Short mmCIF file of C-alpha atoms and ligand atoms in Angstrom, two decimals:
data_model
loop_
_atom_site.label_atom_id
_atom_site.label_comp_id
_atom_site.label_asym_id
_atom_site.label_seq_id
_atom_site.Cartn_x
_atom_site.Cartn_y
_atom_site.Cartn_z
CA UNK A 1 -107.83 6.42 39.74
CA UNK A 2 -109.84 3.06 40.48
CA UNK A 3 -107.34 0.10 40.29
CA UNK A 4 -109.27 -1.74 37.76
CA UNK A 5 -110.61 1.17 35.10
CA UNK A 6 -108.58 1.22 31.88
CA UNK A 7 -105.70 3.42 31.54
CA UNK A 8 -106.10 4.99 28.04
CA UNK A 9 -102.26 5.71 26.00
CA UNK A 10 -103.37 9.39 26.17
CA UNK A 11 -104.16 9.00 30.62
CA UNK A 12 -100.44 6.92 30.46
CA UNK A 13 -98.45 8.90 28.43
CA UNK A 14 -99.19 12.53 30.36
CA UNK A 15 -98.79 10.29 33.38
CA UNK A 16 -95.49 9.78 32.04
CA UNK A 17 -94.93 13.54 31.14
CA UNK A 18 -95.67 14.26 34.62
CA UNK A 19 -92.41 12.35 36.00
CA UNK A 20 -89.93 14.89 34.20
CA UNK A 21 -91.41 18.50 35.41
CA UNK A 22 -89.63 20.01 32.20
CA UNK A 23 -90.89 17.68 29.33
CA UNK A 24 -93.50 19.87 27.28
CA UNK A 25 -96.09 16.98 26.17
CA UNK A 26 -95.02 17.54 22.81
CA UNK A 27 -93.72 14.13 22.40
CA UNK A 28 -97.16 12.52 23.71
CA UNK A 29 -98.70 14.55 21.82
CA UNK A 30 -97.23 13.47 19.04
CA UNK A 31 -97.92 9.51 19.91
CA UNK A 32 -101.31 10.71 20.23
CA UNK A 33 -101.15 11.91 16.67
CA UNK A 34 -99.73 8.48 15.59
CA UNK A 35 -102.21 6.78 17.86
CA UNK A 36 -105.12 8.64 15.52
CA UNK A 37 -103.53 7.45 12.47
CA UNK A 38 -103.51 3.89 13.27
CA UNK A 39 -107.14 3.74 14.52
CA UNK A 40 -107.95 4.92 11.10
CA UNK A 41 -105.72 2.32 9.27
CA UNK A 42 -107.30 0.01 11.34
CA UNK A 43 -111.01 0.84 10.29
CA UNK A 44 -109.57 0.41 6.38
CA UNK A 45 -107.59 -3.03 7.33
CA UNK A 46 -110.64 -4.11 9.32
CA UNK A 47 -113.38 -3.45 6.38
CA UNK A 48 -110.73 -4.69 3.14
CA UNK A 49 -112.34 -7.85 2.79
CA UNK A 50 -115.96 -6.22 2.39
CA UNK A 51 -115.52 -2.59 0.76
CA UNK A 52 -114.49 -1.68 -2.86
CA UNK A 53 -111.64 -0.74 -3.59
CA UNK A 54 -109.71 -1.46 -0.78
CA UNK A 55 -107.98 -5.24 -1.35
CA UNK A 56 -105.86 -5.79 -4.52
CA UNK A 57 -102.93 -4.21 -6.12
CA UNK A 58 -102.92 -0.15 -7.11
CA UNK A 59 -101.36 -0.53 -9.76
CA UNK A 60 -98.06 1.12 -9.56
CA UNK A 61 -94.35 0.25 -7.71
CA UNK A 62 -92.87 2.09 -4.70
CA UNK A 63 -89.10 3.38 -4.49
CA UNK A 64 -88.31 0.00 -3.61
CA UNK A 65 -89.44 -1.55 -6.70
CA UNK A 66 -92.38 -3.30 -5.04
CA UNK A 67 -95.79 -3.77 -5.92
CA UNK A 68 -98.29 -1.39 -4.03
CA UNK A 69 -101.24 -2.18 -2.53
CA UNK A 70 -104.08 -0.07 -2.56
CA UNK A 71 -104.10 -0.18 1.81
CA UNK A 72 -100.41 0.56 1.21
CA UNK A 73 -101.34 4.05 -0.53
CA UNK A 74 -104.28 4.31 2.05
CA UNK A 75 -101.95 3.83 4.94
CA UNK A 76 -99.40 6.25 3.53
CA UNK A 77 -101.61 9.29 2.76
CA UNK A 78 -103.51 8.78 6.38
CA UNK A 79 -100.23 9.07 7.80
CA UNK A 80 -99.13 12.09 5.59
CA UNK A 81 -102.11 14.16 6.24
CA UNK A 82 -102.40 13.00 10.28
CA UNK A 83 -99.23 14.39 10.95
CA UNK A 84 -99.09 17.28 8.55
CA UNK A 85 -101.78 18.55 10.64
CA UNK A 86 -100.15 17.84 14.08
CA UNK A 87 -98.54 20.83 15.79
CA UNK A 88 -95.37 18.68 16.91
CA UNK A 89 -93.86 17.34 13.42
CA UNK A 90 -91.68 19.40 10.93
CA UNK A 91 -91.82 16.43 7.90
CA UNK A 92 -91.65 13.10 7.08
CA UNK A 93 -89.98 10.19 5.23
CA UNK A 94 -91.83 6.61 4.41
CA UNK A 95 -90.98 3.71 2.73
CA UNK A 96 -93.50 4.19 0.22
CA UNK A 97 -91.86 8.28 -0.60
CA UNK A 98 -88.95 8.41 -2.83
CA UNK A 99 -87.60 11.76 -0.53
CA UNK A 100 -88.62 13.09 2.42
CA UNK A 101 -91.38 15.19 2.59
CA UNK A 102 -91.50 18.60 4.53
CA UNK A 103 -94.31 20.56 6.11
CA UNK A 104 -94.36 24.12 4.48
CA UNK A 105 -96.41 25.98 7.22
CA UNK A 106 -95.34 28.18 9.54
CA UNK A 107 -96.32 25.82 12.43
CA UNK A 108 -94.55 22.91 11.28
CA UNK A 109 -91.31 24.40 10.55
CA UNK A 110 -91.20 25.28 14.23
CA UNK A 111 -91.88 21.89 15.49
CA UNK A 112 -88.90 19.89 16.61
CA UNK A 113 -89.58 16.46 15.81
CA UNK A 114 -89.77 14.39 12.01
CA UNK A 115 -91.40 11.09 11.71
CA UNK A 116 -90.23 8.39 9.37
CA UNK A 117 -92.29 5.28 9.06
CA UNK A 118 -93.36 2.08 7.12
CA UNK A 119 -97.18 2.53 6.66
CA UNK A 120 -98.21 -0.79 6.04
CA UNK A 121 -95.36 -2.97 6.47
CA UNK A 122 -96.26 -7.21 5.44
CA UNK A 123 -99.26 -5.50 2.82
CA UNK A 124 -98.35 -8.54 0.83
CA UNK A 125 -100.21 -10.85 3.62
CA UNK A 126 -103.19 -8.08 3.38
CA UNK A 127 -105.01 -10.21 0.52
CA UNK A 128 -104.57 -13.19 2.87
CA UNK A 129 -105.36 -11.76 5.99
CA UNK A 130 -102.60 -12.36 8.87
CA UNK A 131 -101.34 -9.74 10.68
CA UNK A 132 -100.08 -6.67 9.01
CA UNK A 133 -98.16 -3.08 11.21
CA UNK A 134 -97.54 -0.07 10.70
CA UNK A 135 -93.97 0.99 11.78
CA UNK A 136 -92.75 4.76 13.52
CA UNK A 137 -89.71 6.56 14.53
CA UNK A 138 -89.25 9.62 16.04
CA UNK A 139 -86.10 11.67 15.50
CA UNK A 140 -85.79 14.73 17.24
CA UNK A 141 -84.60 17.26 14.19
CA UNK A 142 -80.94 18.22 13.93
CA UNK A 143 -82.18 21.26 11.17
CA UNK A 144 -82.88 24.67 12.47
CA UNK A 145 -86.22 25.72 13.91
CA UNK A 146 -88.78 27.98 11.87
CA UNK A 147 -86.85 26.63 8.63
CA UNK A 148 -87.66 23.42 6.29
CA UNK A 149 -86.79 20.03 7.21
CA UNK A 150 -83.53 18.30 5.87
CA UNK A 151 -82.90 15.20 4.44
CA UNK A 152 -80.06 15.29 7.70
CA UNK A 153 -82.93 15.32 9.65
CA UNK A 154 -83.78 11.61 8.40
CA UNK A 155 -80.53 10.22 8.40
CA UNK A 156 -79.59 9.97 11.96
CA UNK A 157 -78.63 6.97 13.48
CA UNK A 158 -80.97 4.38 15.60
CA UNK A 159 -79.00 5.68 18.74
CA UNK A 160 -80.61 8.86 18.30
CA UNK A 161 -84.32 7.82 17.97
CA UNK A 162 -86.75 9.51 20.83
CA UNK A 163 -89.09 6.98 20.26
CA UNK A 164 -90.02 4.11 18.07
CA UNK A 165 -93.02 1.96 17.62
CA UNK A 166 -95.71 -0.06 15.83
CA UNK A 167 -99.64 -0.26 15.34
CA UNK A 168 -99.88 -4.46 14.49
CA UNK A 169 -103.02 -5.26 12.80
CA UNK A 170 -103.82 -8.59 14.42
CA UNK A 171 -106.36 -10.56 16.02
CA UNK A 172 -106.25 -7.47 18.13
CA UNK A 173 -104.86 -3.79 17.22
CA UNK A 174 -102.21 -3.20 19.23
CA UNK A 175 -100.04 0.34 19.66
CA UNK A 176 -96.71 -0.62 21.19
CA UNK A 177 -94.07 1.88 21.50
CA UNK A 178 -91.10 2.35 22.74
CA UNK A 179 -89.21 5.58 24.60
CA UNK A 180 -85.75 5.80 26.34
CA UNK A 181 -88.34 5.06 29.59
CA UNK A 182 -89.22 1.52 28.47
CA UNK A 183 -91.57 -0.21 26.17
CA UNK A 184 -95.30 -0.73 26.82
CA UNK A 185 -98.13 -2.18 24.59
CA UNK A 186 -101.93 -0.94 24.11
CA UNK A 187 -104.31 -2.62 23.00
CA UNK A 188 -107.29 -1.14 20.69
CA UNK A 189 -110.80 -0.95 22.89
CA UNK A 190 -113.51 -0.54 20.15
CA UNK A 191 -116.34 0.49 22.68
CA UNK A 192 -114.01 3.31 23.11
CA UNK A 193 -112.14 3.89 20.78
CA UNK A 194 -108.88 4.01 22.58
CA UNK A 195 -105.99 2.25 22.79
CA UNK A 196 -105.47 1.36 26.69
CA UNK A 197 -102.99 -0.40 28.46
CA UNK A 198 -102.60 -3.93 28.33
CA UNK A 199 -98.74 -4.82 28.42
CA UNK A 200 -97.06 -2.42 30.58
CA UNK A 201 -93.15 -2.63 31.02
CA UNK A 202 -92.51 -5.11 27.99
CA UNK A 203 -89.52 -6.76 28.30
CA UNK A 204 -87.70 -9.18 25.63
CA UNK A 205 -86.48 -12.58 27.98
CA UNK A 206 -82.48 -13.37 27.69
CA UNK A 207 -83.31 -16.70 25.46
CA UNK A 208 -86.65 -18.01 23.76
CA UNK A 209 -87.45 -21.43 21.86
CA UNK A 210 -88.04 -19.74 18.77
CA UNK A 211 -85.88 -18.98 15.33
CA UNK A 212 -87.65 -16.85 12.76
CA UNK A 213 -86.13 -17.05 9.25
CA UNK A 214 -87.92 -17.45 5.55
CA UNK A 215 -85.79 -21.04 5.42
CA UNK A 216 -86.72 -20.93 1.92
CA UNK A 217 -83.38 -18.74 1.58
CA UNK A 218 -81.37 -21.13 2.56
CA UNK A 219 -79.71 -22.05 -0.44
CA UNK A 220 -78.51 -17.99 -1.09
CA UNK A 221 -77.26 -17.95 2.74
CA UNK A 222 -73.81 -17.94 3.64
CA UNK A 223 -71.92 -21.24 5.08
CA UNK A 224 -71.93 -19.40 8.75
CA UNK A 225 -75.58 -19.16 8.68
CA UNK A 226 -76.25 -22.34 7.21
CA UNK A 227 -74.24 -23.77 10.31
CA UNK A 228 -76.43 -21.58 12.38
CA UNK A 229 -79.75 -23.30 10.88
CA UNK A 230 -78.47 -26.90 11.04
CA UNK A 231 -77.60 -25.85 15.02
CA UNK A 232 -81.48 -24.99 15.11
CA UNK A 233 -82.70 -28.10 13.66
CA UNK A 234 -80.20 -30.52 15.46
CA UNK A 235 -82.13 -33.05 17.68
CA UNK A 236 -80.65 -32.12 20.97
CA UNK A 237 -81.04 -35.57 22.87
CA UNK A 238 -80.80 -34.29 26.38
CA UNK A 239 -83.30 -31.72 26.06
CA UNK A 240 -84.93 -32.52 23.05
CA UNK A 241 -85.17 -30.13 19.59
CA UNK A 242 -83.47 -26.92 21.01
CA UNK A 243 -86.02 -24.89 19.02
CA UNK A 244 -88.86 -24.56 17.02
CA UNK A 245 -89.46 -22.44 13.68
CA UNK A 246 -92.22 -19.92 13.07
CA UNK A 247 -92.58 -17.02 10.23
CA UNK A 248 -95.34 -15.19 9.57
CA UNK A 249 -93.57 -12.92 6.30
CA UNK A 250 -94.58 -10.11 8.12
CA UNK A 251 -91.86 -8.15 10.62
CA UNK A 252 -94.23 -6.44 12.93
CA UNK A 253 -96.14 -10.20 13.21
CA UNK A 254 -93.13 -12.17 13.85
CA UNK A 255 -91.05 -9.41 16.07
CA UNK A 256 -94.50 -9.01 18.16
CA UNK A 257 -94.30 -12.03 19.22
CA UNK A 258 -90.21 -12.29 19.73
CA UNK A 259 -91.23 -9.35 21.91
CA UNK A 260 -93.42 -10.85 23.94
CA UNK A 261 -92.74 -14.84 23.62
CA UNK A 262 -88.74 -14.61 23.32
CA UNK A 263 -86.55 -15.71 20.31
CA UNK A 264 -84.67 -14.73 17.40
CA UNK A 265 -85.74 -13.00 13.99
CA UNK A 266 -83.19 -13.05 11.41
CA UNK A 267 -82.89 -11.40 7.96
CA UNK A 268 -79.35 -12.27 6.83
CA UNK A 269 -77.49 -11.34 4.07
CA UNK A 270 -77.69 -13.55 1.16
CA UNK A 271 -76.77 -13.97 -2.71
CA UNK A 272 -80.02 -12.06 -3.47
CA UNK A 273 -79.50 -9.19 -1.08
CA UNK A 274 -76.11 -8.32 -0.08
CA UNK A 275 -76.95 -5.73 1.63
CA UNK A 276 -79.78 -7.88 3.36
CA UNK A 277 -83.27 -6.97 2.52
CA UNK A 278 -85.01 -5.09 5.37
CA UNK A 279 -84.88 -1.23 5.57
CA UNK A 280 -82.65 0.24 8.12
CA UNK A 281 -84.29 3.71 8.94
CA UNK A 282 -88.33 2.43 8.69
CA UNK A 283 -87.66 -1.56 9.97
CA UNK A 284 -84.87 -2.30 11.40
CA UNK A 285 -83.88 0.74 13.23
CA UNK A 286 -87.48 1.22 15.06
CA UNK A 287 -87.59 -2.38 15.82
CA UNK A 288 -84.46 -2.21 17.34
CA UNK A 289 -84.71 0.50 19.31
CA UNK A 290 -88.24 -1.08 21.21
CA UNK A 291 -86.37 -4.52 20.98
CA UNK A 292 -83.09 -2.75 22.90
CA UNK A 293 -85.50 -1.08 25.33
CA UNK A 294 -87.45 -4.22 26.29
CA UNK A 295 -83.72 -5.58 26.85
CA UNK A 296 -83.03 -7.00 23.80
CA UNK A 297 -80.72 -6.81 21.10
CA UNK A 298 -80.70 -5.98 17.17
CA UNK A 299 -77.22 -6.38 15.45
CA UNK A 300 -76.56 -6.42 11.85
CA UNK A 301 -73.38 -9.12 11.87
CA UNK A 302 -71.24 -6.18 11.52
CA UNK A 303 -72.43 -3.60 14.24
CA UNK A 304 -75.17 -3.23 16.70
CA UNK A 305 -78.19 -1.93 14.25
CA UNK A 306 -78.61 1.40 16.45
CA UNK A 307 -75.01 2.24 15.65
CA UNK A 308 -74.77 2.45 12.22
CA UNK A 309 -74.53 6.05 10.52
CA UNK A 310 -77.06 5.74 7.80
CA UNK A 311 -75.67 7.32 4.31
CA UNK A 312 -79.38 6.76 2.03
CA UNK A 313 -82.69 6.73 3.13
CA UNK A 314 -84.16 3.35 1.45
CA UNK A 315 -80.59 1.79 2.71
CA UNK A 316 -80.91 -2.02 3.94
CA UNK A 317 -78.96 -3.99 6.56
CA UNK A 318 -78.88 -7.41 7.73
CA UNK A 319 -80.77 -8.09 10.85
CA UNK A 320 -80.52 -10.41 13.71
CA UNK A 321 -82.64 -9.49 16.57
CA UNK A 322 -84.47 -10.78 19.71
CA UNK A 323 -83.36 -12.45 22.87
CA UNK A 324 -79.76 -11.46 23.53
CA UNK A 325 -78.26 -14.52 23.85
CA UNK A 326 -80.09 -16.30 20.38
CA UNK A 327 -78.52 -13.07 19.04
CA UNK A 328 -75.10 -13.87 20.54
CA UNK A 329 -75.21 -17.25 19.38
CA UNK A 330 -76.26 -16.40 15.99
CA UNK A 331 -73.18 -14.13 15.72
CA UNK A 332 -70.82 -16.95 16.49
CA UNK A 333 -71.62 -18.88 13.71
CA UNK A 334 -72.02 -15.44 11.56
CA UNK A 335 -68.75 -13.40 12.73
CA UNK A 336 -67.87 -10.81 10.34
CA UNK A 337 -69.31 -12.56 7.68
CA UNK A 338 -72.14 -10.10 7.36
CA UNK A 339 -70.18 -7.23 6.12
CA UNK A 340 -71.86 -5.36 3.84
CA UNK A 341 -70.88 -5.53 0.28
P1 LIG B 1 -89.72 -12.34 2.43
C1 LIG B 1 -92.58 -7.49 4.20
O1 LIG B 1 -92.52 -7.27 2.80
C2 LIG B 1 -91.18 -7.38 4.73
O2 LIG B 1 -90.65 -6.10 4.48
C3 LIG B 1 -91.17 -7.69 6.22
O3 LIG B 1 -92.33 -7.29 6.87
C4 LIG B 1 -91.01 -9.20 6.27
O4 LIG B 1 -90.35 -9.64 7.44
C5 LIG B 1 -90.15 -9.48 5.02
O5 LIG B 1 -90.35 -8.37 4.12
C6 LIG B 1 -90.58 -10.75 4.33
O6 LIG B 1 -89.66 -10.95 3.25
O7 LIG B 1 -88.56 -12.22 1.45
O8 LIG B 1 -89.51 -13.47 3.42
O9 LIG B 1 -91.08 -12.40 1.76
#
């Protein structure tokens, strides 16, 4: 292959397959699926501000009590119907679903893999226009073959994850995702219409200049992480303010760019959600996971993220995640104090 031709995510990921003689494709082939799915968001995200029916509220709440939008429901059935037709996934759970839906044909119950995912996570910056993602994990199913999916099947924990990943809706579409091999990032060629290669071998670096919070919290956070934010905004004469703020209100926007630029993204606990706000199996678990595989690290204030053992599907944790030692040094000033209530 010529040195400078794109690599498309379908050329990469059987290039990938290739290195382990007994992997099947069906995990690739299942990314491709995903891949589809997001390059058809992306043509409804891209056109909102122009076609009918597309910006503005549904009209109805999800699970979580949250208005929908109409790209939310857009989003969700694309995903649905994508992967109900792939040959690799058994059933799936999303954020927007109350339960987990399984696949009832014959080929489906045979496939060993379930999907959970966030179809359009940030939708409340759609009618604004900044960046909005789609989030995916892939569990590998602990149910038998040839029968229905179980709700067991969507409650393992992070550790177990196959892969994990995200389509971000940005100045570019990007498809980043990440396996047990490493992370790398794709980037949406419209002459083509593939994703291709563009950030191979993404890793997170050990510290960043960046904290990533909605301050406007503040008030419902605990003492520990109100000593964490004054740490932040300290002038630090010898080397100047030891960090800068930035949040977009979207995860995939501002963990994109902890990914790539460094930093910290928190989510704590507070008097408003003591149980933290963001959801552990379709945010903070996938994000972790590529985070962790780019060298990272995601940690709740009570455990590393990956290791908790979840008990609900819609269940939320704190988060603190990014640059290991911004995480580390968040979780000095937080200890314990983020148990969950
Ligand atoms: P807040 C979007 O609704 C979301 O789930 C994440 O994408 C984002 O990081 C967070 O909630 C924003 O929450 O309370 O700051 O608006």
């Amino acid at each position: 292959m010529s040195q400078n031709r794109l690599v498309t995510m379908d050329e990469f990921t059987i290039q990938e397959t290739r290195k382990f003689p007994q992997a099947t494709g069906e995990l690739s082939s299942l990314l491709r699926d995903l891949g589809l799915a997001g390059k058809i968001i992306n043509k409804q995200v891209r056109k909102a501000g122009l076609a009918d029916g597309i910006l503005g509220a549904h009209g109805a709440t999800n699970v979580q009590g949250e208005e929908q939008m109409k790209l939310d429901v857009l989003a969700n059935d694309t995903l649905i119907d994508i992967l109900k037709n792939s040959n690799e996934c058994a059933g799936i759970a999303s954020e927007e679903n109350d339960n987990h839906v399984c696949y009832e044909d014959t080929f489906s119950a045979n496939s060993k893999y379930v999907v959970l995912f966030d179809p359009l996570d940030g939708s409340s910056n759609i009618d604004v226009n900044a960046p909005i993602g789609t989030i995916f994990s892939i569990y590998r199913r602990v149910s038998d073959l040839g029968k229905p999916c179980t709700e067991a099947d969507f409650l393992q924990a992070g550790n177990r994850l196959m892969a994990a990943g995200y389509i971000i809706y940005g100045s570019s579409t990007m498809m980043v995702y990440a396996t047990r091999l490493g992370v790398n990032g794709f980037t949406l060629e419209p002459s083509i219409g593939e994703f291709c290669l563009s950030h191979p071998n993404m890793k997170v670096p050990e510290d960043g200049k960046i904290y990533s919070i909605n301050q406007g919290n503040t008030i419902k956070l605990d003492d520990g992480m109100k000593a964490y934010l004054d740490y932040c905004m300290e002038s630090n004469k010898e080397e100047g303010r030891p960090y800068g703020h930035r949040y977009i209100g979207s995860m995939v926007a501002d963990l994109h760019r902890t990914l790539i630029k460094g930093g910290i993204f928190m989510y704590p606990a507070d008097k408003s959600n003591a149980k933290g706000k963001l959801r552990l199996q379709y945010e903070c678990n996938p994000m972790s996971f590529i985070v962790e595989a780019a060298g990272g690290k995601g940690h709740t204030g009570y455990s590393n993220v990956l290791d908790v053992q979840p008990t609900e599907l819609h269940q939320r944790v704190p988060i603190f995640i990014g640059s290991k030692n911004m995480v580390n040094k968040v979780l000095e000033f937080v200890g314990e104090k983020q148990t969950v209530a």
